[in-house]
Amino acid sequence: MERSLIVGKAIRTKKWSRRLKVLAAALLTVGCLQVPAYAAANDGQTIRVAMFANLGSTYKSTTPLITLESTGQWSIQSESGANVNLPAGQVRFSADGFRVKVLETADFKAASAAAKLLQATADKPLLFTTSVNGNAIYQLYTGNYATEALAGQAVTRVQKVAAAQLAGQKPAVTGSKRLSAGTYGSIQEAEAAQAILLSTGVSSVYPVLQLSGGSQAYAVWVGEASTDAELTALKNSVEAKAPGVSLSPVNTNAGLIIRQDAGLSTDALKTAPHYTIAGTESKALVQGNGNGIKVVERSQRTYRGDMEISIVSGDLALVNVVPLEQYLYSVVGAEVYSSWPAEALKVQAVAARSYALQQGERFKIANVVDTTLSQAYNGIGSENDKVTSAVDATAGEVVKSGGKIIEAVFSSNAGGQTAHPSEVWNGGAGVFTNVVSSGDTSAQAGLHTWYHVLLGTGVSGYIREDNIKELTTKTNAGLAKVTVTAQNTNVRAVPLVQSTVEPVAKMNPGNEAVVLAKVAQSNDYAWVRGPFTSAQLVKSLQGKTTASAPASISTLEVTKRGPSGRVLEVTANGQAMTVKYADTYRSALGGLPSTLFDIAGTGSYTVLGADGKTASKTGSNGASVLSSSGAGTSSGNALVVMSGDGQARAVTQGQTFMFIGQGNGHGLGLSQWGAKGMADEGYDYQAILKHYYQNATIVKE
């Protein structure tokens, strides 16, 4: 063990206003829910939820900083058993690695101004403060960078952006090679040693909470060299200025470097403890106090349980370790509406519990993630008393088949019939198969009706019913006419108000339009998407199909469907645009809600002749109306085609594509809206679950 560095009666530097106090802490027993995640396996009582992690193709959501906040006292626990109490407020975490040290100054305004300039670039700033002989010093960095070479490239960029604030200083690459000045039993001893070394003129001196091994909880590390040569030069310089001091290279490099963050605000000095995690195997557990822990970088959400912070693949990883039932309070509240019937909430609780427990260690460091890649998990903010009651009423209940908990997948709305596995992931039937889901229509209860109209300019679109006034006159072909009730009424591309999408046209009172159809407002059950141009679809298809997309698309057709009617194959210009999994068509075709859809080309139509042969026609200007009973006229400036059942649509000159579909999500297993509809009809949660999951039983674990 290295000796403590205490020289005579050295005068201590000014203490931090928020002094960290060390308490002796014995390791908790394995049976406790608050056992550090690295010290206990998941025994079913807790679940590990990844929020930030670099897991390659499995999951990737990264951040250079993690800012946690608590309203009461909380703590950091290390694997070595040290327990650092934290005051109420914020703490920050970052990963050790290559950075660029931009400048070091006693002028906070200069450091803050430079940080503000860099914040708008890819070289994100980190601003620290330390005290040397009672004087505050501000240290500005950018990074991390994956390699020393990338950090070197950043030096030029940073110097150019922050030139006015550098005052002659030259940005330089820093690394994670450091020297140890000894180990200590308390933070007070470590800070005393830090003060002595800072007085030698070396500003890169830090107390460190050791995360593994040894009986001493703290160490003091010196330097931030990127090469061995730099480290040797630093060792010689410090030992020459501080006779009797002996420094040695840090070998284990597993610890939390304790610094003071001054970058919480670029307008005024606002500080917080900052912990830089060093060592690829390092982990620390931030233990909450029951009031929840806010994660600033996760939309300011507050979560129950504890937070484990580590480094995975060179990036910060954040895992929420939370009791399973408390996790479900948030998941159920995020996945469905709390206003739904209690039985529907119970359905979701049992399905979500089953899904979570079936995942095992799918995400290596966690069982699930906090996005819909697993289940939506938004923390305490999505909890509700009705939801909590539903979770508690079904505590421990799961769906099993063949003696095993099933992966109880679910989607928002099955569109009237759930998917067969072959329509989603090429699997066979069993627990999952296509069943009628009539309750899905509950998604459109109470929604507005929209009019699909054709304007005199040839433009077609949708107007909501409360903006429409029906006229008594009709076209010669029998199509109804309407006008609007307010100036500049928006004509939408789809029957839905989309604030980020410009209307296709505007109408004023007195302007007339021809009614092509009346449809429900796009919802989870029935929807319309588009129009998509050929260029948009070609771009969307790239990289998602086994064959290259054509340079231009003139025709797009569904050529194969599965048992529930979902799309299994789409052809463009007669060429099959096959995908690895049929459900991929949702993203391949511009982000469609489901694969239960039809395609309408706005610039073409198909005619079935008396001889049974079909012919493709294209639109043209004019006022013709083609119908099964003959030709008529319309006041529109486009071709209108009417089917035998009286359905009309406009055919434009330019070819674009509309998608008319049902359902939202993959459609496999439980339909959430379908469960709601069944609950409305009086079914209990077990009957609903058994309807959607075949050959299944509901048991309490």
XYZ file of C-alpha atoms in Angstrom:
701
model
C 0.000 0.000 0.000
C 1.286 3.460 -0.844
C 1.872 5.826 2.030
C -0.401 8.787 2.667
C 0.909 12.116 1.490
C 0.722 14.339 4.608
C 3.654 16.753 4.918
C 4.075 18.557 8.234
C 1.318 20.986 9.141
C 0.335 21.926 5.615
C -2.283 24.632 5.395
C -5.498 23.303 3.856
C -6.980 25.131 0.883
C -10.488 26.553 1.107
C -12.949 23.704 1.649
C -15.774 23.022 -0.820
C -19.015 24.559 0.347
C -20.595 21.143 -0.049
C -18.162 18.913 1.781
C -18.461 15.221 0.910
C -18.560 13.170 4.068
C -17.519 9.521 4.094
C -19.465 6.988 6.122
C -18.279 3.448 6.757
C -20.717 1.217 4.906
C -20.887 -2.548 5.056
C -21.898 -4.399 1.925
C -25.628 -4.997 1.778
C -26.924 -8.558 1.769
C -28.071 -10.177 -1.456
C -31.710 -10.319 -0.338
C -32.123 -6.546 -0.206
C -33.712 -4.739 -3.140
C -31.068 -1.997 -2.962
C -28.117 -4.291 -3.507
C -25.713 -2.761 -6.031
C -26.511 -4.173 -9.445
C -22.970 -5.506 -9.797
C -23.242 -7.400 -6.498
C -26.456 -9.345 -7.024
C -28.185 -11.198 -9.804
C -31.730 -10.292 -10.818
C -33.881 -12.422 -8.518
C -37.166 -11.298 -10.066
C -37.752 -8.520 -7.544
C -35.863 -5.882 -9.492
C -35.442 -5.107 -13.160
C -32.591 -3.399 -14.941
C -33.651 -0.748 -17.468
C -31.002 0.672 -19.809
C -31.443 4.364 -20.604
C -28.086 5.205 -22.132
C -25.755 2.534 -23.504
C -23.673 1.710 -26.542
C -24.583 -1.902 -27.275
C -23.873 -1.778 -30.995
C -26.670 -3.026 -33.212
C -28.704 -4.188 -30.201
C -29.259 -0.718 -28.763
C -27.429 2.579 -28.995
C -28.377 5.727 -27.143
C -25.418 7.753 -25.928
C -24.700 11.008 -24.146
C -21.409 12.670 -23.121
C -22.877 13.796 -19.796
C -25.329 12.357 -17.311
C -26.875 14.835 -14.894
C -28.818 13.406 -11.966
C -30.876 15.365 -9.448
C -32.533 14.600 -6.123
C -34.623 16.694 -3.745
C -33.196 14.987 -0.668
C -29.979 13.431 0.553
C -28.766 10.508 -1.544
C -25.511 8.608 -2.034
C -22.997 6.952 -4.327
C -21.961 3.414 -3.439
C -18.832 1.800 -4.792
C -18.066 -1.870 -5.179
C -15.365 -1.457 -2.544
C -18.057 -0.600 0.014
C -17.460 3.149 0.289
C -20.662 5.169 0.517
C -20.480 8.868 -0.379
C -23.418 10.925 0.853
C -24.627 13.605 -1.549
C -26.531 16.767 -0.687
C -29.814 17.606 -2.415
C -29.327 19.021 -5.888
C -27.502 17.915 -9.007
C -24.440 15.776 -9.686
C -22.855 15.082 -13.058
C -21.026 12.126 -14.540
C -18.749 11.777 -17.551
C -16.445 9.117 -18.962
C -12.671 9.369 -18.809
C -10.795 9.486 -22.091
C -9.196 11.770 -24.664
C -10.226 15.415 -24.448
C -9.016 18.798 -25.569
C -8.073 21.202 -22.799
C -9.135 24.501 -24.314
C -8.020 26.942 -21.650
C -7.378 27.471 -17.956
C -8.196 30.865 -16.487
C -9.223 32.717 -13.350
C -11.769 34.649 -15.462
C -15.128 32.848 -15.336
C -16.638 35.159 -17.951
C -13.940 34.287 -20.476
C -14.295 30.557 -19.811
C -18.087 30.804 -19.955
C -18.024 32.770 -23.212
C -15.795 30.167 -24.834
C -18.026 27.366 -23.559
C -21.089 29.065 -25.024
C -19.421 29.286 -28.442
C -18.402 25.634 -28.359
C -21.852 24.497 -27.241
C -23.142 25.209 -30.739
C -20.520 22.924 -32.320
C -19.844 19.180 -32.379
C -17.049 19.750 -29.827
C -19.174 19.890 -26.694
C -17.651 21.781 -23.749
C -17.021 20.718 -20.157
C -16.244 23.455 -17.649
C -14.666 22.638 -14.279
C -13.476 24.738 -11.373
C -10.840 24.068 -8.739
C -9.208 26.099 -5.958
C -5.469 26.763 -5.898
C -4.200 28.549 -2.786
C -7.673 29.905 -2.191
C -8.157 31.207 -5.741
C -10.748 29.810 -8.140
C -9.463 28.463 -11.450
C -11.714 27.499 -14.381
C -10.725 24.703 -16.755
C -12.521 24.305 -20.095
C -12.406 21.053 -22.063
C -14.140 19.523 -25.077
C -14.760 15.842 -25.768
C -14.558 12.935 -25.177
C -12.947 11.646 -28.358
C -12.580 7.975 -29.243
C -8.890 8.263 -30.147
C -5.944 10.574 -29.598
C -5.915 11.310 -33.331
C -9.536 12.508 -33.283
C -8.772 14.695 -30.275
C -5.815 16.125 -32.200
C -8.092 17.024 -35.096
C -10.444 18.761 -32.674
C -7.646 21.040 -31.428
C -7.669 23.045 -34.669
C -11.455 23.372 -34.692
C -11.620 24.434 -31.050
C -8.828 26.963 -31.424
C -10.637 28.589 -34.329
C -14.013 28.815 -32.569
C -12.754 30.080 -29.195
C -9.819 32.185 -30.432
C -11.052 35.440 -28.866
C -11.140 33.960 -25.353
C -7.879 31.984 -25.397
C -5.615 34.913 -24.443
C -2.566 33.266 -25.955
C -3.245 29.777 -24.612
C -3.035 26.857 -27.003
C -5.571 24.014 -26.736
C -3.951 20.631 -26.149
C -4.937 16.961 -26.122
C -5.344 15.335 -22.703
C -5.671 11.660 -21.873
C -6.245 9.203 -19.047
C -2.668 8.368 -18.051
C -2.189 9.452 -14.442
C 0.043 9.174 -11.412
C -1.017 8.139 -7.919
C 0.040 10.111 -4.867
C -1.282 7.513 -2.431
C -4.473 6.094 -0.939
C -6.480 7.438 1.989
C -9.206 6.450 4.372
C -11.230 9.676 4.134
C -12.050 12.443 1.715
C -10.531 14.940 4.145
C -7.129 13.252 3.932
C -7.363 13.043 0.169
C -8.224 16.740 -0.120
C -5.317 17.700 2.121
C -2.963 15.809 -0.183
C -4.587 17.420 -3.202
C -4.029 20.903 -1.770
C -0.326 20.280 -1.290
C 0.143 19.064 -4.835
C -1.898 21.921 -6.285
C 0.477 24.341 -4.553
C 3.308 23.005 -6.745
C 1.635 24.582 -9.758
C 0.089 21.401 -11.196
C -3.629 22.005 -11.714
C -4.575 18.454 -12.730
C -4.780 16.943 -9.230
C -7.936 15.118 -8.139
C -9.292 13.147 -5.206
C -10.648 9.810 -6.418
C -13.267 7.463 -4.981
C -11.851 3.989 -5.590
C -14.402 1.639 -7.079
C -12.754 -1.695 -6.406
C -10.260 -3.408 -4.143
C -8.188 -2.182 -1.217
C -9.098 -1.099 2.270
C -8.630 2.601 1.518
C -11.651 4.279 -0.055
C -9.850 7.242 -1.631
C -6.805 8.054 -3.710
C -5.237 11.173 -5.208
C -4.378 11.105 -8.900
C -2.149 13.573 -10.728
C -2.105 14.433 -14.410
C -4.086 13.806 -17.578
C -1.357 12.740 -19.972
C -2.025 11.185 -23.354
C 1.424 9.577 -23.723
C 3.908 7.796 -21.457
C 6.506 10.448 -22.238
C 4.193 13.186 -20.962
C 3.531 11.171 -17.809
C 7.249 10.661 -17.092
C 7.928 14.371 -17.562
C 5.105 15.222 -15.165
C 6.392 12.796 -12.527
C 9.872 14.310 -12.625
C 8.518 17.867 -12.462
C 6.196 17.299 -9.480
C 8.707 15.266 -7.452
C 11.299 17.991 -8.009
C 8.932 20.660 -6.686
C 7.692 18.569 -3.742
C 10.662 16.840 -2.100
C 9.705 13.610 -0.362
C 6.713 13.047 -2.626
C 6.770 9.796 -4.594
C 4.400 9.299 -7.514
C 3.679 6.049 -9.331
C 1.607 5.255 -12.438
C -2.027 4.412 -11.798
C -2.469 0.780 -12.757
C -6.027 -0.274 -11.925
C -7.486 3.016 -13.188
C -10.886 2.122 -11.688
C -12.370 5.047 -9.845
C -14.541 8.144 -9.749
C -12.458 11.269 -10.263
C -14.063 13.951 -8.091
C -14.224 17.422 -9.630
C -16.441 20.478 -9.411
C -18.596 21.197 -12.456
C -18.995 24.880 -13.273
C -20.857 24.422 -16.548
C -24.436 23.946 -15.403
C -25.117 27.467 -16.643
C -23.164 29.475 -19.210
C -24.672 32.733 -17.918
C -23.858 32.544 -14.216
C -21.591 30.461 -12.022
C -23.502 27.393 -10.907
C -21.546 24.434 -9.612
C -22.190 20.802 -8.767
C -20.087 17.742 -7.934
C -18.778 16.053 -11.085
C -17.624 12.438 -11.198
C -15.528 11.212 -14.110
C -15.623 7.429 -14.375
C -12.191 5.965 -15.083
C -11.608 2.343 -16.042
C -13.537 0.170 -18.478
C -14.744 -2.125 -15.689
C -15.819 0.674 -13.360
C -19.363 0.847 -12.008
C -21.003 3.060 -9.437
C -24.482 2.893 -7.947
C -26.341 6.116 -7.164
C -28.860 5.224 -4.477
C -32.056 7.238 -4.255
C -33.903 8.273 -1.126
C -37.444 7.289 -2.122
C -38.279 10.627 -3.760
C -36.969 9.550 -7.132
C -33.919 10.509 -9.186
C -34.299 12.969 -12.053
C -32.291 12.303 -15.228
C -31.849 15.677 -16.919
C -30.706 14.186 -20.238
C -33.766 11.919 -20.347
C -36.267 14.746 -20.834
C -36.015 15.783 -17.153
C -37.905 12.653 -16.101
C -37.809 11.338 -12.537
C -37.442 7.635 -11.817
C -37.889 5.334 -8.861
C -35.078 3.055 -7.692
C -31.344 3.505 -8.141
C -29.054 4.431 -11.036
C -26.025 2.396 -12.063
C -23.412 4.298 -14.074
C -20.625 2.575 -15.970
C -18.629 2.666 -19.199
C -19.610 0.322 -22.031
C -17.791 0.359 -25.389
C -16.139 3.627 -24.408
C -19.410 5.447 -23.707
C -21.341 6.257 -20.567
C -24.033 3.747 -19.688
C -26.961 4.451 -17.382
C -29.131 1.660 -15.993
C -32.128 2.188 -13.726
C -32.299 -0.613 -11.122
C -35.897 -0.566 -9.928
C -38.363 -2.953 -8.235
C -40.326 -4.723 -10.965
C -43.796 -3.738 -9.746
C -42.771 -0.069 -9.462
C -41.362 -0.270 -12.992
C -44.788 -1.485 -14.133
C -46.523 1.518 -12.531
C -44.746 3.654 -15.119
C -44.881 1.245 -18.071
C -48.629 0.644 -17.907
C -49.249 4.376 -17.489
C -47.076 5.118 -20.521
C -48.445 2.361 -22.737
C -52.213 2.907 -22.297
C -54.598 5.625 -21.118
C -55.349 5.660 -17.399
C -58.979 6.530 -18.261
C -59.473 3.070 -19.744
C -61.536 0.442 -17.875
C -59.768 -1.248 -14.955
C -59.842 -4.627 -16.719
C -57.963 -3.203 -19.703
C -55.330 -1.753 -17.354
C -54.970 -5.169 -15.693
C -54.487 -6.759 -19.113
C -51.630 -4.378 -19.829
C -50.094 -4.951 -16.388
C -49.965 -8.737 -16.819
C -48.710 -8.517 -20.401
C -46.009 -5.967 -19.511
C -44.871 -8.019 -16.494
C -44.666 -11.175 -18.611
C -42.763 -9.417 -21.361
C -40.247 -7.911 -18.939
C -39.551 -11.155 -17.094
C -39.141 -13.106 -20.319
C -36.375 -10.826 -21.625
C -33.601 -12.260 -19.434
C -30.298 -10.470 -20.146
C -31.236 -9.456 -23.673
C -29.397 -6.154 -23.437
C -26.281 -7.540 -21.682
C -26.125 -4.903 -18.957
C -29.915 -4.715 -18.642
C -33.092 -6.721 -19.085
C -34.945 -4.055 -21.065
C -34.500 -0.518 -22.404
C -36.743 2.453 -21.661
C -38.040 2.922 -25.220
C -40.669 1.074 -27.232
C -37.899 -1.241 -28.429
C -38.892 -2.931 -25.157
C -41.726 -1.057 -23.437
C -42.333 2.659 -22.984
C -40.952 3.671 -19.574
C -41.191 7.347 -18.650
C -40.635 7.287 -14.911
C -42.870 8.619 -12.177
C -44.501 11.154 -14.500
C -46.566 8.476 -16.260
C -47.866 6.903 -13.050
C -51.525 7.153 -12.082
C -53.584 5.891 -9.138
C -55.842 3.780 -11.389
C -52.823 2.232 -13.061
C -51.129 1.546 -9.730
C -54.267 -0.204 -8.505
C -54.355 -2.390 -11.630
C -50.704 -3.376 -11.212
C -51.195 -4.125 -7.513
C -54.360 -6.141 -8.191
C -52.429 -8.433 -10.546
C -49.146 -8.486 -8.587
C -46.945 -11.357 -9.713
C -49.344 -12.598 -12.404
C -47.843 -13.636 -15.737
C -48.917 -15.338 -18.954
C -47.482 -18.831 -19.413
C -47.604 -21.450 -22.118
C -45.962 -24.837 -21.886
C -44.815 -23.994 -18.388
C -42.799 -20.958 -19.494
C -43.490 -17.242 -19.326
C -44.241 -16.028 -22.832
C -42.827 -12.954 -24.520
C -46.195 -11.211 -24.297
C -45.737 -8.797 -27.182
C -48.406 -6.224 -27.872
C -49.179 -3.361 -30.191
C -51.448 -0.350 -30.093
C -54.140 -1.518 -32.516
C -54.478 -4.658 -34.657
C -56.797 -3.019 -37.181
C -59.594 -5.538 -36.631
C -57.510 -8.713 -36.789
C -54.190 -9.544 -35.120
C -51.203 -10.583 -37.170
C -50.034 -14.092 -37.859
C -46.343 -14.531 -36.904
C -45.452 -15.147 -40.560
C -46.550 -11.560 -41.261
C -44.138 -10.111 -38.704
C -41.041 -12.229 -38.101
C -41.504 -15.231 -40.422
C -42.367 -17.561 -37.543
C -45.152 -20.095 -37.131
C -48.369 -19.986 -35.142
C -48.766 -21.145 -31.550
C -49.226 -18.689 -28.721
C -49.494 -16.007 -31.392
C -51.891 -16.311 -34.300
C -54.376 -14.132 -36.131
C -57.639 -13.646 -34.241
C -60.519 -11.221 -34.680
C -59.994 -7.988 -32.736
C -63.299 -6.184 -33.112
C -62.634 -3.960 -30.095
C -60.034 -2.072 -32.137
C -62.757 0.198 -33.503
C -62.993 1.793 -30.055
C -59.976 3.886 -31.109
C -62.124 6.035 -33.378
C -65.080 6.574 -31.048
C -65.963 10.250 -30.807
C -63.520 11.415 -33.475
C -64.397 13.901 -36.201
C -65.471 12.870 -39.698
C -63.401 14.347 -42.525
C -64.522 15.109 -46.083
C -62.248 14.016 -48.914
C -62.799 16.761 -51.460
C -61.699 17.735 -54.957
C -61.132 21.463 -55.532
C -61.705 23.238 -58.813
C -57.946 23.556 -59.226
C -57.613 19.779 -59.415
C -56.118 19.506 -55.919
C -57.677 16.938 -53.608
C -57.443 16.815 -49.831
C -59.335 16.586 -46.545
C -61.419 19.088 -44.551
C -62.762 18.422 -41.066
C -66.539 18.257 -40.709
C -66.799 21.263 -38.372
C -65.369 23.485 -41.128
C -67.718 22.196 -43.856
C -71.085 23.381 -45.125
C -72.897 20.941 -47.431
C -74.633 22.434 -50.469
C -77.883 21.246 -51.999
C -76.423 21.118 -55.505
C -74.654 18.081 -56.954
C -72.528 17.390 -60.004
C -74.077 15.779 -63.069
C -72.529 12.538 -61.929
C -74.312 12.817 -58.575
C -71.356 13.843 -56.432
C -72.195 16.166 -53.520
C -70.767 19.678 -53.279
C -69.544 21.601 -50.214
C -68.098 24.923 -49.204
C -66.356 26.035 -46.009
C -67.484 28.219 -43.116
C -64.323 30.244 -42.416
C -61.653 32.166 -44.289
C -58.420 30.330 -45.135
C -59.729 26.928 -44.109
C -56.918 24.380 -44.397
C -57.246 21.509 -46.847
C -55.068 18.745 -45.393
C -53.123 16.039 -47.229
C -54.569 13.413 -44.867
C -57.608 13.439 -42.551
C -55.610 14.664 -39.585
C -54.335 17.988 -38.240
C -50.544 17.884 -38.632
C -49.037 21.096 -37.313
C -45.663 20.379 -38.946
C -47.130 19.654 -42.392
C -48.268 22.462 -44.682
C -51.860 22.194 -46.002
C -52.195 21.269 -49.675
C -54.561 24.209 -50.242
C -56.856 26.709 -48.518
C -60.550 27.396 -49.131
C -62.768 30.372 -48.432
C -66.561 30.597 -48.022
C -68.196 30.550 -51.449
C -65.515 28.307 -52.960
C -66.981 24.961 -53.958
C -65.484 21.479 -53.786
C -66.714 18.063 -54.851
C -67.053 15.383 -52.146
C -65.207 12.193 -53.046
C -65.741 10.413 -49.717
C -66.321 10.797 -45.986
C -63.779 9.124 -43.715
C -62.950 8.950 -40.035
C -60.155 11.100 -38.699
C -56.899 9.147 -39.002
C -56.443 7.189 -35.812
C -54.926 3.995 -34.482
C -57.634 1.915 -36.161
C -57.998 3.551 -39.598
C -55.546 5.932 -41.235
C -54.331 7.601 -44.407
C -50.701 8.519 -45.134
C -49.145 10.393 -48.053
C -49.040 11.565 -50.679
C -45.487 10.279 -51.198
C -43.586 11.165 -54.351
C -41.488 8.660 -56.254
C -38.300 10.327 -54.969
C -39.451 10.121 -51.350
C -40.253 6.414 -51.618
C -37.012 5.588 -53.428
C -35.062 7.255 -50.620
C -37.107 5.500 -47.933
C -36.648 2.070 -49.564
C -32.865 2.358 -49.763
C -31.081 -0.114 -47.512
C -34.285 -1.782 -46.373
C -34.980 -4.118 -49.301
C -33.046 -7.118 -50.589
C -33.078 -5.687 -54.128
C -32.138 -2.161 -55.091
C -35.021 0.239 -55.505
C -35.600 1.584 -59.020
C -34.434 5.082 -59.857
C -38.048 6.166 -60.285
C -41.341 4.536 -59.289
C -44.332 4.747 -61.625
C -46.366 1.881 -60.155
C -46.444 0.478 -56.625
C -48.632 -2.513 -55.815
C -49.303 -5.038 -53.055
C -48.747 -8.451 -54.643
C -48.892 -10.807 -51.663
C -50.746 -10.800 -48.339
C -50.693 -12.959 -45.227
C -53.493 -14.694 -43.274
C -54.736 -11.465 -41.662
C -54.438 -9.438 -44.867
C -51.137 -7.811 -43.941
C -48.681 -7.074 -46.706
C -46.048 -9.709 -47.443
C -44.784 -8.330 -50.749
C -44.800 -5.007 -52.585
C -43.665 -4.526 -56.178
C -42.369 -1.304 -57.713
C -42.602 -1.082 -61.517
C -43.318 -4.813 -61.446
C -40.148 -5.619 -59.458
C -40.573 -7.215 -56.018
C -39.234 -5.010 -53.215
C -38.662 -7.873 -50.761
C -37.587 -7.298 -47.154
C -36.048 -9.547 -44.492
C -39.141 -9.354 -42.297
C -42.533 -8.340 -43.656
C -43.044 -5.828 -40.838
C -40.067 -3.882 -42.246
C -42.414 -2.499 -44.903
C -43.633 -0.035 -42.272
C -40.314 1.805 -42.200
C -39.398 1.014 -45.818
C -42.459 2.881 -47.112
C -42.094 6.140 -45.246
C -43.020 5.150 -41.697
C -46.486 3.609 -41.992
C -48.450 2.730 -38.816
C -48.945 -0.921 -39.885
C -48.610 -3.328 -42.812
C -52.376 -3.741 -43.140
C -52.791 -1.286 -46.022
C -53.757 -0.638 -49.637
C -51.873 1.610 -52.065
C -53.529 4.180 -54.315
C -51.518 5.847 -57.063
C -52.963 9.321 -57.475
C -51.920 9.533 -61.130
C -53.269 6.217 -62.384
C -56.217 3.849 -62.239
C -57.033 0.356 -63.442
C -59.962 -0.528 -65.711
C -61.456 -4.019 -65.784
C -62.739 -4.773 -69.268
C -65.645 -6.968 -70.311
C -63.154 -9.603 -71.422
C -61.789 -9.830 -67.871
C -58.522 -8.102 -68.754
C -57.225 -5.070 -66.856
C -55.671 -1.968 -68.313
C -53.751 0.762 -66.528
C -54.729 4.340 -67.306
C -53.173 7.658 -66.326
C -54.874 10.867 -65.274
C -55.263 13.978 -67.375
C -56.796 17.403 -67.134
C -60.497 17.665 -67.723
C -63.835 17.241 -66.084
C -64.660 13.647 -66.913
C -66.219 11.268 -64.431
C -65.858 7.602 -65.292
C -68.212 5.242 -63.523
C -69.648 1.791 -63.878
C -72.824 3.350 -65.280
C -71.156 5.577 -67.837
C -69.598 9.038 -68.095
C -70.716 12.231 -66.488
C -69.171 15.608 -65.685
C -67.657 17.184 -62.609
C -66.739 20.737 -61.835
C -63.220 19.575 -60.935
C -60.067 19.994 -62.974
C -58.990 16.357 -62.592
C -60.174 12.938 -63.673
C -62.549 11.325 -61.180
C -62.892 7.565 -61.137
C -65.895 5.876 -59.532
C -66.038 2.192 -58.659
C -69.071 -0.031 -58.971
C -70.014 0.589 -55.330
C -70.018 4.376 -55.841
C -66.607 5.128 -54.301
C -64.905 8.065 -56.021
C -61.328 9.245 -56.162
C -59.431 11.877 -58.095
C -56.722 10.986 -60.578
C -54.076 13.691 -60.954
C -51.495 14.308 -63.650
C -48.461 13.760 -61.397
C -48.045 10.280 -59.916
C -47.871 10.139 -56.118
C -48.889 7.370 -53.723
C -51.406 7.276 -50.888
C -51.527 4.505 -48.290
C -54.893 3.675 -46.756
C -54.640 1.273 -43.859
C -55.764 -0.072 -40.526
C -54.008 -0.711 -37.243
C -50.971 0.713 -35.489
C -47.952 -1.442 -34.741
C -46.847 -4.931 -35.719
C -50.250 -6.357 -34.742
C -48.845 -9.482 -33.091
C -50.306 -10.712 -29.799
C -52.293 -8.311 -27.641
C -54.047 -5.354 -29.230
C -54.214 -2.603 -26.612
C -57.220 -0.872 -28.161
C -58.817 -4.261 -28.745
C -58.437 -5.037 -25.040
C -60.037 -1.713 -24.232
C -62.980 -2.515 -26.517
C -63.447 -5.949 -24.938
C -63.294 -4.436 -21.450
C -65.982 -1.957 -22.512
C -68.130 -4.963 -23.409
C -67.681 -6.501 -19.971
C -64.893 -9.057 -20.457
C -62.474 -9.504 -17.540
C -58.711 -9.249 -17.935
C -58.042 -12.999 -17.908
C -60.581 -13.666 -20.666
C -59.067 -10.860 -22.743
C -55.530 -12.165 -22.306
C -56.572 -15.696 -23.289
C -58.287 -14.335 -26.402
C -55.100 -12.710 -27.671
C -52.578 -15.284 -26.409
C -53.559 -18.778 -27.507
C -52.923 -21.913 -25.408
C -51.989 -19.704 -22.461
C -52.694 -19.667 -18.733
C -52.531 -16.809 -16.232
C -50.580 -17.776 -13.113
C -49.168 -15.969 -10.088
C -45.438 -16.446 -9.709
